[in-house]
XYZ file of C-alpha atoms in Angstrom:
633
model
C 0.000 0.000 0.000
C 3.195 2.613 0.698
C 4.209 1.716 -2.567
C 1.217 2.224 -4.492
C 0.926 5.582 -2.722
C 4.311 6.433 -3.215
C 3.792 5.705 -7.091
C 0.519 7.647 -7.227
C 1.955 10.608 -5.487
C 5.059 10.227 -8.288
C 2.492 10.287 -10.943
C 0.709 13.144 -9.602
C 4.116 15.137 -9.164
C 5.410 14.682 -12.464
C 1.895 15.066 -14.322
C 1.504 18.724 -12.644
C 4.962 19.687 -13.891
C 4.491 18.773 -17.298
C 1.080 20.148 -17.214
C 2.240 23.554 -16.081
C 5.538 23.424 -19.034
C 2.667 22.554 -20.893
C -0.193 25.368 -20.023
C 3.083 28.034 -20.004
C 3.978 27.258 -23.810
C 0.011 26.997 -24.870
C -0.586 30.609 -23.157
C 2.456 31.620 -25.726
C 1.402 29.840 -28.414
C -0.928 30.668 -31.215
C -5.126 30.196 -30.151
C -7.849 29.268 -32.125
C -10.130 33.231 -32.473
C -13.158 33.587 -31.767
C -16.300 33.750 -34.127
C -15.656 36.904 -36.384
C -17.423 39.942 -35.322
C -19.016 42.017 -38.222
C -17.003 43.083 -40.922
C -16.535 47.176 -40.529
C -18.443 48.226 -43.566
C -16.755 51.073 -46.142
C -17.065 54.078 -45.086
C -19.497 56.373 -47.228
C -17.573 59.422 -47.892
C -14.373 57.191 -48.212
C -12.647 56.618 -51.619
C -10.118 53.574 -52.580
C -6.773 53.527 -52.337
C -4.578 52.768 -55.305
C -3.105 49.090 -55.799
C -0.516 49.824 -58.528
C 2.251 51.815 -57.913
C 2.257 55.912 -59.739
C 4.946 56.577 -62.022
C 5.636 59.950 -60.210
C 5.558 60.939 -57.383
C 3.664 64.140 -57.382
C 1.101 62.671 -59.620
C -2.910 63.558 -58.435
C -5.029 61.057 -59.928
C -8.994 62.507 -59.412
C -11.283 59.825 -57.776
C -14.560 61.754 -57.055
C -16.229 64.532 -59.330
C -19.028 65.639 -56.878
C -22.297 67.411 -57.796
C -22.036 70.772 -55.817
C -25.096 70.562 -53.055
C -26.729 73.425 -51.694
C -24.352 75.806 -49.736
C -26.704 76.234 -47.619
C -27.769 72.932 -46.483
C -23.378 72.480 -46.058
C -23.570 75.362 -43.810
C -25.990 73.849 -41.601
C -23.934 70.768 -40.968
C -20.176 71.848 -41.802
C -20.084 75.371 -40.320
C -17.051 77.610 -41.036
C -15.573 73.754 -42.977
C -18.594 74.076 -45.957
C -16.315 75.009 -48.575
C -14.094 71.812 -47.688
C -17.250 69.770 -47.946
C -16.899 69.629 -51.645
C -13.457 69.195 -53.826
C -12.272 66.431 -55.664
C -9.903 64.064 -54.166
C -6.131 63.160 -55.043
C -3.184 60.969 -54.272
C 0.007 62.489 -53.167
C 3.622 60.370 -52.557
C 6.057 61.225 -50.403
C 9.301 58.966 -51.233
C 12.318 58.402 -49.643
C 14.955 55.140 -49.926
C 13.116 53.259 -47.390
C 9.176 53.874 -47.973
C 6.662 55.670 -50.471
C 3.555 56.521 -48.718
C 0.279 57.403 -50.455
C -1.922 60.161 -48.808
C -5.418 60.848 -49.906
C -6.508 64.909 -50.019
C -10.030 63.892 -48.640
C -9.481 63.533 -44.939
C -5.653 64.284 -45.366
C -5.020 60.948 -44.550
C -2.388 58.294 -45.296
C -4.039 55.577 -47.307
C -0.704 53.576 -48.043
C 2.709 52.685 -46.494
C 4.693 51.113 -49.085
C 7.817 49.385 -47.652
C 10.739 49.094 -50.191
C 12.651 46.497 -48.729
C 10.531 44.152 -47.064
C 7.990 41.668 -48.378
C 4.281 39.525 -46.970
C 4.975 35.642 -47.147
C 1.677 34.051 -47.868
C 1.005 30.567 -48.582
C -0.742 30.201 -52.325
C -3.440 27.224 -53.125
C -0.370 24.431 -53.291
C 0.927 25.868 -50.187
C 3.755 27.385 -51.621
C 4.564 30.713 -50.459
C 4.187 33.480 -52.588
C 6.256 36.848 -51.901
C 4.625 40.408 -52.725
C 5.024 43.940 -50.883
C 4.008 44.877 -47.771
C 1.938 47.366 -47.598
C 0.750 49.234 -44.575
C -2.758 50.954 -43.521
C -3.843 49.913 -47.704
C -6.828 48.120 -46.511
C -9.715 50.373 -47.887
C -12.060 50.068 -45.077
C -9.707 51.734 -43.051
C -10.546 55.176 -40.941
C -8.482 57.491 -39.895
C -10.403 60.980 -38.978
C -10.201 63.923 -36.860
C -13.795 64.893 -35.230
C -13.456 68.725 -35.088
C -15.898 70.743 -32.936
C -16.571 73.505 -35.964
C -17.570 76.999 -35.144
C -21.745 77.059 -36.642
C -21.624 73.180 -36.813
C -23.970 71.449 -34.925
C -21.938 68.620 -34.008
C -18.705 67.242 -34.408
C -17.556 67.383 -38.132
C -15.091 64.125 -39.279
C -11.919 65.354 -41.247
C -12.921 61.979 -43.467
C -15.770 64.451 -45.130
C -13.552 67.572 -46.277
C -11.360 67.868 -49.165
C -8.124 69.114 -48.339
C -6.185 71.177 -50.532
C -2.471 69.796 -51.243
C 0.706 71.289 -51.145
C 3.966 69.709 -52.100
C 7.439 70.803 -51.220
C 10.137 68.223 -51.834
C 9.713 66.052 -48.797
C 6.972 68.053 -47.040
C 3.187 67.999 -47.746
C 0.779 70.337 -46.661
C -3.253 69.944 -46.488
C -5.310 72.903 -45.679
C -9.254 72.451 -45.426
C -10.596 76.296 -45.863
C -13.120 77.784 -43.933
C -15.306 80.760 -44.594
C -13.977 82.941 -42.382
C -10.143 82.804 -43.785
C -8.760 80.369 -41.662
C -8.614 76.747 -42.404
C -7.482 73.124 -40.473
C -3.966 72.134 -41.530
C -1.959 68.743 -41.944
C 1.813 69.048 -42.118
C 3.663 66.052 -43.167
C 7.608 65.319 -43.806
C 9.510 62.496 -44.456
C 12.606 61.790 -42.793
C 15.553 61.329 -44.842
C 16.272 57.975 -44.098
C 13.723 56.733 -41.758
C 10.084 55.409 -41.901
C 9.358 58.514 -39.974
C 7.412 61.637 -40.377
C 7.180 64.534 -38.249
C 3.575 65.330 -38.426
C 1.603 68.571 -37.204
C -2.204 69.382 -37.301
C -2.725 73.041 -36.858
C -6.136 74.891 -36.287
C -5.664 78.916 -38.294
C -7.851 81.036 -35.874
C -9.311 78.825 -33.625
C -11.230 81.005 -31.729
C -13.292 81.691 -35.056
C -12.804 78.019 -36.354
C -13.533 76.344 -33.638
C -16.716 76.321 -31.440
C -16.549 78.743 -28.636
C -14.510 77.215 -25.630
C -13.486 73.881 -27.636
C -9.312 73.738 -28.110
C -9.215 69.961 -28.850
C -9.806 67.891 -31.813
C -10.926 64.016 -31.211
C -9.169 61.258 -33.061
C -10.915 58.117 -34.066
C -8.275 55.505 -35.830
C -9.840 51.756 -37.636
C -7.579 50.104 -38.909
C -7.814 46.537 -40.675
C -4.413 44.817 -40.412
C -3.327 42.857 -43.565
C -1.834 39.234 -43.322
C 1.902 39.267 -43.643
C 3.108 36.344 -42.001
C 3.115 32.062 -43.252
C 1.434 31.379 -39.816
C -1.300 33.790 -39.604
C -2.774 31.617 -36.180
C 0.529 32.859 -34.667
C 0.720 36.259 -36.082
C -2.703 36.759 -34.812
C -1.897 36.280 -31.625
C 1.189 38.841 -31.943
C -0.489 41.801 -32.609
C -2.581 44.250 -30.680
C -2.537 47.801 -29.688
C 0.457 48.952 -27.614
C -0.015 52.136 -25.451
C 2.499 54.249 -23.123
C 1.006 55.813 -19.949
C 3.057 59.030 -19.021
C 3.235 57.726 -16.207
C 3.723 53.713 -16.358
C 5.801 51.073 -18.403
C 3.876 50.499 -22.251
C 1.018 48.454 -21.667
C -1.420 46.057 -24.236
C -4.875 45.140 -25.573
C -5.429 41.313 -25.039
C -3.410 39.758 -28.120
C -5.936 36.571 -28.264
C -9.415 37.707 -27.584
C -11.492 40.510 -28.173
C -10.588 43.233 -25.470
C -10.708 47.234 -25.019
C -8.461 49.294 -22.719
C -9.633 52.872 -21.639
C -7.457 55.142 -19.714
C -9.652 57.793 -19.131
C -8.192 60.983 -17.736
C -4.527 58.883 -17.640
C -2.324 60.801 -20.286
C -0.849 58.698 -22.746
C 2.430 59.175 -24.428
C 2.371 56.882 -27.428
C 0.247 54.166 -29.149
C 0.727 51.805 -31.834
C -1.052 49.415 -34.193
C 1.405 46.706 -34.499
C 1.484 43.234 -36.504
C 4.000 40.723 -35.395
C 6.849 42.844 -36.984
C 5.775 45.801 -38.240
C 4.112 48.597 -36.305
C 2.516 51.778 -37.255
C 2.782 54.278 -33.923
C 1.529 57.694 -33.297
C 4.044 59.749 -30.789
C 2.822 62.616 -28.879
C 5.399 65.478 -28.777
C 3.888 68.893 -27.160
C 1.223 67.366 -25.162
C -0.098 63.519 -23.939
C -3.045 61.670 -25.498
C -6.336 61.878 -23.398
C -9.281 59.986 -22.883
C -7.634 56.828 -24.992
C -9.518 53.846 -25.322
C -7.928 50.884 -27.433
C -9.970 47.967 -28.749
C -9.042 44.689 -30.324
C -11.115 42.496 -32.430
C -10.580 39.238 -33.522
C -11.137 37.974 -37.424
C -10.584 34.370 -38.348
C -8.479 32.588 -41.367
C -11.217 33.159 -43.832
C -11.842 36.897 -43.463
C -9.486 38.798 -45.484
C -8.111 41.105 -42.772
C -6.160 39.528 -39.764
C -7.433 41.639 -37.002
C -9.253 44.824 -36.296
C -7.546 47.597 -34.222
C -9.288 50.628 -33.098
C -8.363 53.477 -31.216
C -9.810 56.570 -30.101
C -8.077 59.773 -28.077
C -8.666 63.430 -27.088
C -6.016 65.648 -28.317
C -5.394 69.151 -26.671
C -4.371 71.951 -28.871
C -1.293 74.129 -27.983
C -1.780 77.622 -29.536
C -4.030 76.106 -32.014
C -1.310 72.960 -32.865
C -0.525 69.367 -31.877
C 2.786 68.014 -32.944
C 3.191 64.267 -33.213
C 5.810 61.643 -34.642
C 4.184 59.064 -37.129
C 6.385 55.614 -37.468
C 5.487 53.210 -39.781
C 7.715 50.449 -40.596
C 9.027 47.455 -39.212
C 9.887 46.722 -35.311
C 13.474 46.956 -35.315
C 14.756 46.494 -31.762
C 17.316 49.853 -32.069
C 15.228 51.502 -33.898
C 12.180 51.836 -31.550
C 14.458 51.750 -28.889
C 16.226 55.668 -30.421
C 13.335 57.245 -29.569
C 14.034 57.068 -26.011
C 10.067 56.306 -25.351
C 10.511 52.399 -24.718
C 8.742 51.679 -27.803
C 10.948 48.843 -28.140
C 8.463 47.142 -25.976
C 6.143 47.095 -28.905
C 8.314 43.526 -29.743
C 6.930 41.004 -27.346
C 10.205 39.661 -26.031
C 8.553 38.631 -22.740
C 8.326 40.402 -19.044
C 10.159 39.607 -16.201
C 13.637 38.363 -16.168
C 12.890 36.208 -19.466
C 12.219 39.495 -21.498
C 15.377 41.398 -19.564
C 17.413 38.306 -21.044
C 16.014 38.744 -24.974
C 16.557 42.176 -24.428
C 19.959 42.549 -22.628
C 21.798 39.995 -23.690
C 20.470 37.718 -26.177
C 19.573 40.461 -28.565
C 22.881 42.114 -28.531
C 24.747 38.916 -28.728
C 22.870 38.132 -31.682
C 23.766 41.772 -33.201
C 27.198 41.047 -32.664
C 27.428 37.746 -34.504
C 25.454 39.140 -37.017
C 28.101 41.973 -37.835
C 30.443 38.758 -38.698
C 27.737 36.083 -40.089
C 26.031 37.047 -42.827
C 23.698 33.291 -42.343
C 20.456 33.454 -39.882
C 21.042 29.639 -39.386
C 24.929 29.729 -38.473
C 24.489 32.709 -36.223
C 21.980 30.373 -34.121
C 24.660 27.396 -33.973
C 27.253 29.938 -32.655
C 24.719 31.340 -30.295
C 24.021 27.764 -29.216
C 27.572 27.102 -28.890
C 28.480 30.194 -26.617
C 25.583 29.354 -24.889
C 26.904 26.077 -23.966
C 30.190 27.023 -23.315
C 28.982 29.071 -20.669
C 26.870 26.772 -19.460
C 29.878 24.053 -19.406
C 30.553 24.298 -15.886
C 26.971 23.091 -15.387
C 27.108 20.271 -18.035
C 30.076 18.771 -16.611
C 28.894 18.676 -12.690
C 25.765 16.373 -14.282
C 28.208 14.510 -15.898
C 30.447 13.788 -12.968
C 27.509 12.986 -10.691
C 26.314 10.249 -13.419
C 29.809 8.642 -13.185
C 30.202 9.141 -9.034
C 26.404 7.365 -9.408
C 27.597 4.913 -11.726
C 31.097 4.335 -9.317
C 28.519 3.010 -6.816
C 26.267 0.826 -8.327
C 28.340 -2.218 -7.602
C 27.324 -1.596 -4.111
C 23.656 -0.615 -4.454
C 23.085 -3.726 -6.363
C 24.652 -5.242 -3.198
C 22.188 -3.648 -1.269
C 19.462 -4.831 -4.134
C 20.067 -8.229 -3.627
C 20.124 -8.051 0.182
C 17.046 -6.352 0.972
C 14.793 -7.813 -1.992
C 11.708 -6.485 -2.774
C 11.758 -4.533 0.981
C 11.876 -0.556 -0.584
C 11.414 1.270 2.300
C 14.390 -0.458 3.576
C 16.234 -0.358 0.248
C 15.377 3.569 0.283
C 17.253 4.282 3.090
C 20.005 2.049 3.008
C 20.314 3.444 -0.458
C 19.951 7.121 1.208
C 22.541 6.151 3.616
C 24.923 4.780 1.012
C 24.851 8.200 -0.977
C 25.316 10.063 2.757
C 28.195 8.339 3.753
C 30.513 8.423 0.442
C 29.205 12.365 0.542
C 26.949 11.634 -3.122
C 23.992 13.707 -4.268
C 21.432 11.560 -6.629
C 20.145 14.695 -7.206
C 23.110 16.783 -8.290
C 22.132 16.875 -12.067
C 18.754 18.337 -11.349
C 19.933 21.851 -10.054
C 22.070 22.477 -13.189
C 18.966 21.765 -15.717
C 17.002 24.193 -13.959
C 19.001 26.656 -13.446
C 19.022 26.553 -17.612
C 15.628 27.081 -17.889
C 15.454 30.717 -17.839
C 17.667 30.915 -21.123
C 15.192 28.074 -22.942
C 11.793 30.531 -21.931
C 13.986 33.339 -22.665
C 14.598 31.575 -26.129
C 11.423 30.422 -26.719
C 9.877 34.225 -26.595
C 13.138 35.786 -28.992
C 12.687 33.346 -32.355
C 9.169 34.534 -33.012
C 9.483 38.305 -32.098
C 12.686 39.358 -33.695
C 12.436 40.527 -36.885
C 16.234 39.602 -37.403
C 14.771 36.067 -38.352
C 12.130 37.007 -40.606
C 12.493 35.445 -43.953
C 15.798 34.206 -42.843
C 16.469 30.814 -44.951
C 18.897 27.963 -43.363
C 18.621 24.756 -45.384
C 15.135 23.714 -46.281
C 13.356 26.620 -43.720
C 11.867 29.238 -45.985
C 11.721 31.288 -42.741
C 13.355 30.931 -39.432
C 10.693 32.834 -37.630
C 7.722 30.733 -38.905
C 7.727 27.228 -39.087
C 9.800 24.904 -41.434
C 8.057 22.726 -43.744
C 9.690 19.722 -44.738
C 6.949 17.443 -45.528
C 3.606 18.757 -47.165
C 0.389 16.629 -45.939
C -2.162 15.453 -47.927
C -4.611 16.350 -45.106
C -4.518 17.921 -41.513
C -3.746 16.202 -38.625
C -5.203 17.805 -35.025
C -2.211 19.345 -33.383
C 0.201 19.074 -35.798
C -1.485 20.834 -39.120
C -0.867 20.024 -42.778
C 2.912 19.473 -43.154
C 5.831 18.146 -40.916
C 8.472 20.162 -39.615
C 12.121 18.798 -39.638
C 13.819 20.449 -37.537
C 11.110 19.353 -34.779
C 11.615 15.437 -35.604
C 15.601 15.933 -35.476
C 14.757 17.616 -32.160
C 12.431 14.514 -30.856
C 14.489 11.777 -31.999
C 17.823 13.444 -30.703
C 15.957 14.183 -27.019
C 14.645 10.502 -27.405
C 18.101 8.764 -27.807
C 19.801 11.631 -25.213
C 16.815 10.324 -22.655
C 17.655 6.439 -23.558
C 21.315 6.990 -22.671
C 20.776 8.832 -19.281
C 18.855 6.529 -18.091
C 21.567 3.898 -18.741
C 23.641 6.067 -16.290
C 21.034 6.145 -13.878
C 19.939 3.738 -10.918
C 16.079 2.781 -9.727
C 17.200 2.719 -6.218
C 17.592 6.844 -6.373
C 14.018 7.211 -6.861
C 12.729 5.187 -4.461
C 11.885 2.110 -6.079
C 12.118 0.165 -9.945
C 8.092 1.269 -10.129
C 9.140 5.004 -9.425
C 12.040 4.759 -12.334
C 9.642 3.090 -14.824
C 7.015 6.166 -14.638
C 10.055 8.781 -14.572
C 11.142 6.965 -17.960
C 7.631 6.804 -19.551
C 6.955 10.599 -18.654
C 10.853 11.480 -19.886
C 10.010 9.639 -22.994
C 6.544 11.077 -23.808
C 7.854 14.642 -23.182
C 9.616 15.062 -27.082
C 6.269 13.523 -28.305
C 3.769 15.537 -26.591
C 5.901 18.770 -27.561
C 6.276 17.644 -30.873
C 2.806 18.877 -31.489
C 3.505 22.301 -29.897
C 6.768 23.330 -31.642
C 5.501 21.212 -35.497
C 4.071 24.797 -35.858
C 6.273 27.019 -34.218
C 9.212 29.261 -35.355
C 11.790 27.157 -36.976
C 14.574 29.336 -35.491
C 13.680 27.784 -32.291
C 13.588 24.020 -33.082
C 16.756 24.550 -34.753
C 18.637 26.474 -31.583
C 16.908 22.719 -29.919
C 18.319 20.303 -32.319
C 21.726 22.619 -32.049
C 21.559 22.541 -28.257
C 20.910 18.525 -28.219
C 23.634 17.751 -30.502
C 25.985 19.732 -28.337
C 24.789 18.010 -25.244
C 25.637 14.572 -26.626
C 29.032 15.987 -27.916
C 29.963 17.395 -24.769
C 28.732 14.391 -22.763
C 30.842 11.895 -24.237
C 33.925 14.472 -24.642
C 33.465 15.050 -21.400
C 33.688 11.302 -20.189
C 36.447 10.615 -22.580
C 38.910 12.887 -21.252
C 38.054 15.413 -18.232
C 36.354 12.186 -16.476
C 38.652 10.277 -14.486
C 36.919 6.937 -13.075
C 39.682 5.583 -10.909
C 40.510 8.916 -9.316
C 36.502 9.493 -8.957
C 36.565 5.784 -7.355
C 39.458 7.034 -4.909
C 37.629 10.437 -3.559
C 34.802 7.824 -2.796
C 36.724 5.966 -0.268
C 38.157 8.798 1.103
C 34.845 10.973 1.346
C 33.673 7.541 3.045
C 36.658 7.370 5.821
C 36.196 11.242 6.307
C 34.144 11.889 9.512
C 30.486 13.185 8.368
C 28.918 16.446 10.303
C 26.556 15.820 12.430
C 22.928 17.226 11.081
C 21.806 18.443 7.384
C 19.680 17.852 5.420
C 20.222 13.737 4.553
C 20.434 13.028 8.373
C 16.929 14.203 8.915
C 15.766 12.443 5.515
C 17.737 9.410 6.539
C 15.415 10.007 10.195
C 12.167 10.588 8.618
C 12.454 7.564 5.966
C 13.419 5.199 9.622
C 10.522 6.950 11.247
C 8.296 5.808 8.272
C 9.584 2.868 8.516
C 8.884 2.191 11.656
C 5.284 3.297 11.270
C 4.431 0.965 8.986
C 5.843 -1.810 10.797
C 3.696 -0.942 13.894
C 0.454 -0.821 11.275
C 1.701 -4.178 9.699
C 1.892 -5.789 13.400
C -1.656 -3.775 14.296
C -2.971 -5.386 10.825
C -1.710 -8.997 11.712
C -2.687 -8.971 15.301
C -6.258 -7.603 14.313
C -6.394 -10.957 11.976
C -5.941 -13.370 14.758
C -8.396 -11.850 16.721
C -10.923 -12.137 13.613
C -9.830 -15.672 13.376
């Protein structure tokens, strides 16, 4: 009965701490969405953006020849703005090396962010993925409007309704919307130089006359329909949300895999950003903080053409009739976000805690290094792996040396084996004693593994979120950051999807045969008892193959840094035992730990006194048990 308790409460043990590895990757991982909410319908007044590419760059194509309404009726609802309530609208590029963006005269908007040098991976028909630019903010049911509070207007007026006049000058672009009273609503765009920035300023000419008496803020309301970029949109999905700075708080987040919304209130906000799961489009504050921000994620599934909805809405003050703002749009470069001296680099989810400090501190810039040196994705992971090893060395070889001071007594504990027979409790602690008296820890190799673990979670989070990998190629992966297809399937298996990865089999079979050969090193009598051994093996070996369905669909970069890592660890354990691993002289510091006098206390003294006090316990029940039989008799 001790023994089937003792099993049962092994089971139990092990079961939980798989189950919580388990629940910990699944929370990280890629999650079914929910039913799709509504599709946001085109907006009336809202014309559609180009798809082909203009020939020059101050070319005005006219979309929209309206039929001139009564001025009077435009007064009612416009105010000072009816004269912007008619026009025609046009396209306008600004250019630089990096991006062309498209902007769109009615509303003064940006309908397009073209990005030169960086491509959407989607997966064609045959599964085959297909390469074509990507293209930010292009989806046409897009909003992106100022709600003015117009002098004679009886409500809010959207910026979406007026026609704004356009003004180029090289890299600058100006859009006034007139008003009858001489002053107008400006938009003030330029384009860095070499950046997918642009300093952008909305200005109100005369506010006291163009705006309603005591308003000095406008009120932004931002839609925005992100496009599919990535192979595994599941996992991309779950990668990008709204990001938001408090002035006074570290960057916070919408829910990433449910529908959620965020409001701040009166809380002034410094920054927020639409961001896919590498490319971001932000909107920096710079002479005042957001207000009354509320941020709102919706879900969309694989058959709706958009990925996810983000919306966000804001208050923003005017200062002497002006708000000044920084617009980013481009990808999530680590030092790039990180210049503006905002922590916008938090817009990459490398993970909180300490496992985010290590992506961010040291993994990152490790990688940056190597990467001045290695011009391959895939070689610049086997290096990492290797430095990571060598540092970890220290750790590798104390498991090591316990296996072989473990395997330097098992002469004697099969002495003990065959002397106490199937009598475990007693085996236990002669065992225990065994280990106490030639000064052995059976549990030495568990404290290095552990103490690993933070670099592996670390790891785990810094594949998928660093843009450094995207569309990286190493051998038959198309893309280190998504998962590595090997092996198309016919059809799609629950768990693991349509194809096979690789890299993940390498990574099972490797852990499989790395699990076999430890176990050779090992003895049952450490864990209490043969039963105890044969459960740790089955749940050792079912680990690869449970996990196997997790990481089939998860960034190649990661089950390659695996496969890497177990390759090493064989290498190193049988260098290792070869020639830093002396048997005889491991053999001789046994004997003498033996004849040195032990200290009196610690912890395997009172383990040693609780497994006799057990012991005697269930003797005492067993003679309680035997006398109660007689009397029954």
């Amino acid at each position: 009965m001790e023994d089937k308790q003792s099993t049962l409460n092994t089971v139990i043990g092990m079961g939980l701490i798989f189950l919580l590895v388990y629940l910990w990757m699944q929370y990280s991982a890629p999650s079914q969405p929910p039913k799709p909410a509504p599709t946001e319908p085109p907006a009336a007044t809202a014309d559609a953006p180009t798809t082909g590419s203009q020939s020059s760059e101050n070319q005005a194509i006219t979309t929209n020849q309206p039929i001139l309404p009564d001025t009077g009726a435009l007064a009612g609802r416009y105010g000072v703005f009816a004269p912007a309530a008619v026009g025609q609208s046009q396209r306008v590029m600004l250019e630089n090396d990096l991006a062309r963006i498209t902007f769109n005269s009615k509303g003064g908007r940006i309908e397009e962010v073209f990005l030169k040098k960086y491509f959407k991976s989607r997966p064609d028909s045959t599964g085959k993925l297909v390469k074509t630019p990507v293209r930010l903010l292009a989806n046409p049911n897009n909003r992106f409007e100022y709600l003015v509070p117009a002098a004679g207007a009886p409500n809010r007026i959207s910026t979406a309704d007026l026609y704004f006049e356009p003004t180029k000058d090289g890299r600058t672009l100006i859009f006034r919307a007139p008003t009858t009273n001489g002053g107008y609503l400006e938009q003030r765009y330029t384009l860095s130089d070499n950046n997918y920035e642009l300093d952008y300023r909305i200005r109100v000419h005369q506010p006291n006359q163009t705006l309603a008496p005591g308003q000095e803020a406008l009120y932004l309301k931002w839609i925005n329909h992100l496009d599919k970029l990535e192979p595994n949109q599941d996992y991309e999905r779950t990668m990008s949300t709204v990001y938001f700075k408090p002035e006074d708080n570290s960057p916070d987040y919408c829910n990433c895999r449910s529908d959620d919304t965020e409001t701040l209130g009166d809380r002034p906000v410094r920054w927020f950003s639409h961001a896919n799961q590498f490319f971001n489009t932000s909107l920096i504050a710079r002479n005042f903080t957001f207000a009354e921000f509320t941020g709102e994620t919706i879900m969309r599934t694989n058959a709706e053409p958009a990925l996810k909805t983000l919306r966000t809405s804001a208050r923003i003050p005017l200062q002497d009739g002006e708000a000044h703002m920084t617009v980013f749009a481009g990808p999530s470069e680590f030092e790039l976000l990180r210049s503006y001296g905002l922590s916008l680099e938090d817009i990459i989810p490398f993970g909180s805690s300490i496992f985010g400090a290590i992506n961010r501190w040291v993994i990152h810039p490790l990688f940056d290094l190597l990467a001045r040196f290695i011009g391959n994705a895939g070689i610049i992971i086997l290096t990492l792996t290797l430095i990571v090893k060598l540092l970890l060395f220290p750790l590798t070889y104390r498991i090591v040396y316990n296996q072989a001071k473990m395997s330097a007594l098992k002469p004697k504990i099969d002495a003990l084996r065959k002397k106490y027979g199937d009598d475990q409790q007693t085996l236990s602690i002669e065992t225990m004693k065994l280990y106490s008296e030639f000064k052995v820890n059976p549990l030495g190799g568990c404290l290095p593994v552990l103490l690993q673990m933070p670099i592996w979670f670390a790891l785990y989070r810094f594949f998928p979120a660093a843009i450094e990998f995207r569309q990286a190629s190493f051998l038959w992966a198309a893309d280190l950051s998504s998962y590595d297809v090997a092996l198309r399937l016919p059809f799609n298996i629950w768990g693991l999807g349509d194809h096979l990865s690789a890299f993940t089999l390498i990574w099972v079979a490797t852990t499989l045969w790395y699990t076999w050969y430890s176990f050779r090193q090992m003895d049952s009598a450490a864990m209490g008892n043969p039963e105890q051994m044969r459960i740790m093996k089955y749940m050792q070996y079912g680990m690869p193959i449970m996990f196997m369905f997790f990481f089939n669909t998860f960034a190649s970069g990661l089950t390659l840094y695996l496969c890497f890592s177990n390759l090493l660890n064989i290498g190193q354990t049988f260098f290792t035992k070869a020639f830093l691993i002396d048997h005889e002289k491991i053999k001789a510091q046994l004997e003498a730990n033996k004849n040195r006098p032990r200290k009196p206390g610690g912890f395997r003294e009172r383990l040693e006194t609780m497994m006799r006090e057990q012991q005697r316990l269930r003797e005492e029940q067993a003679k309680r048990e035997q006398q109660s039989r007689k009397k029954t008799k």
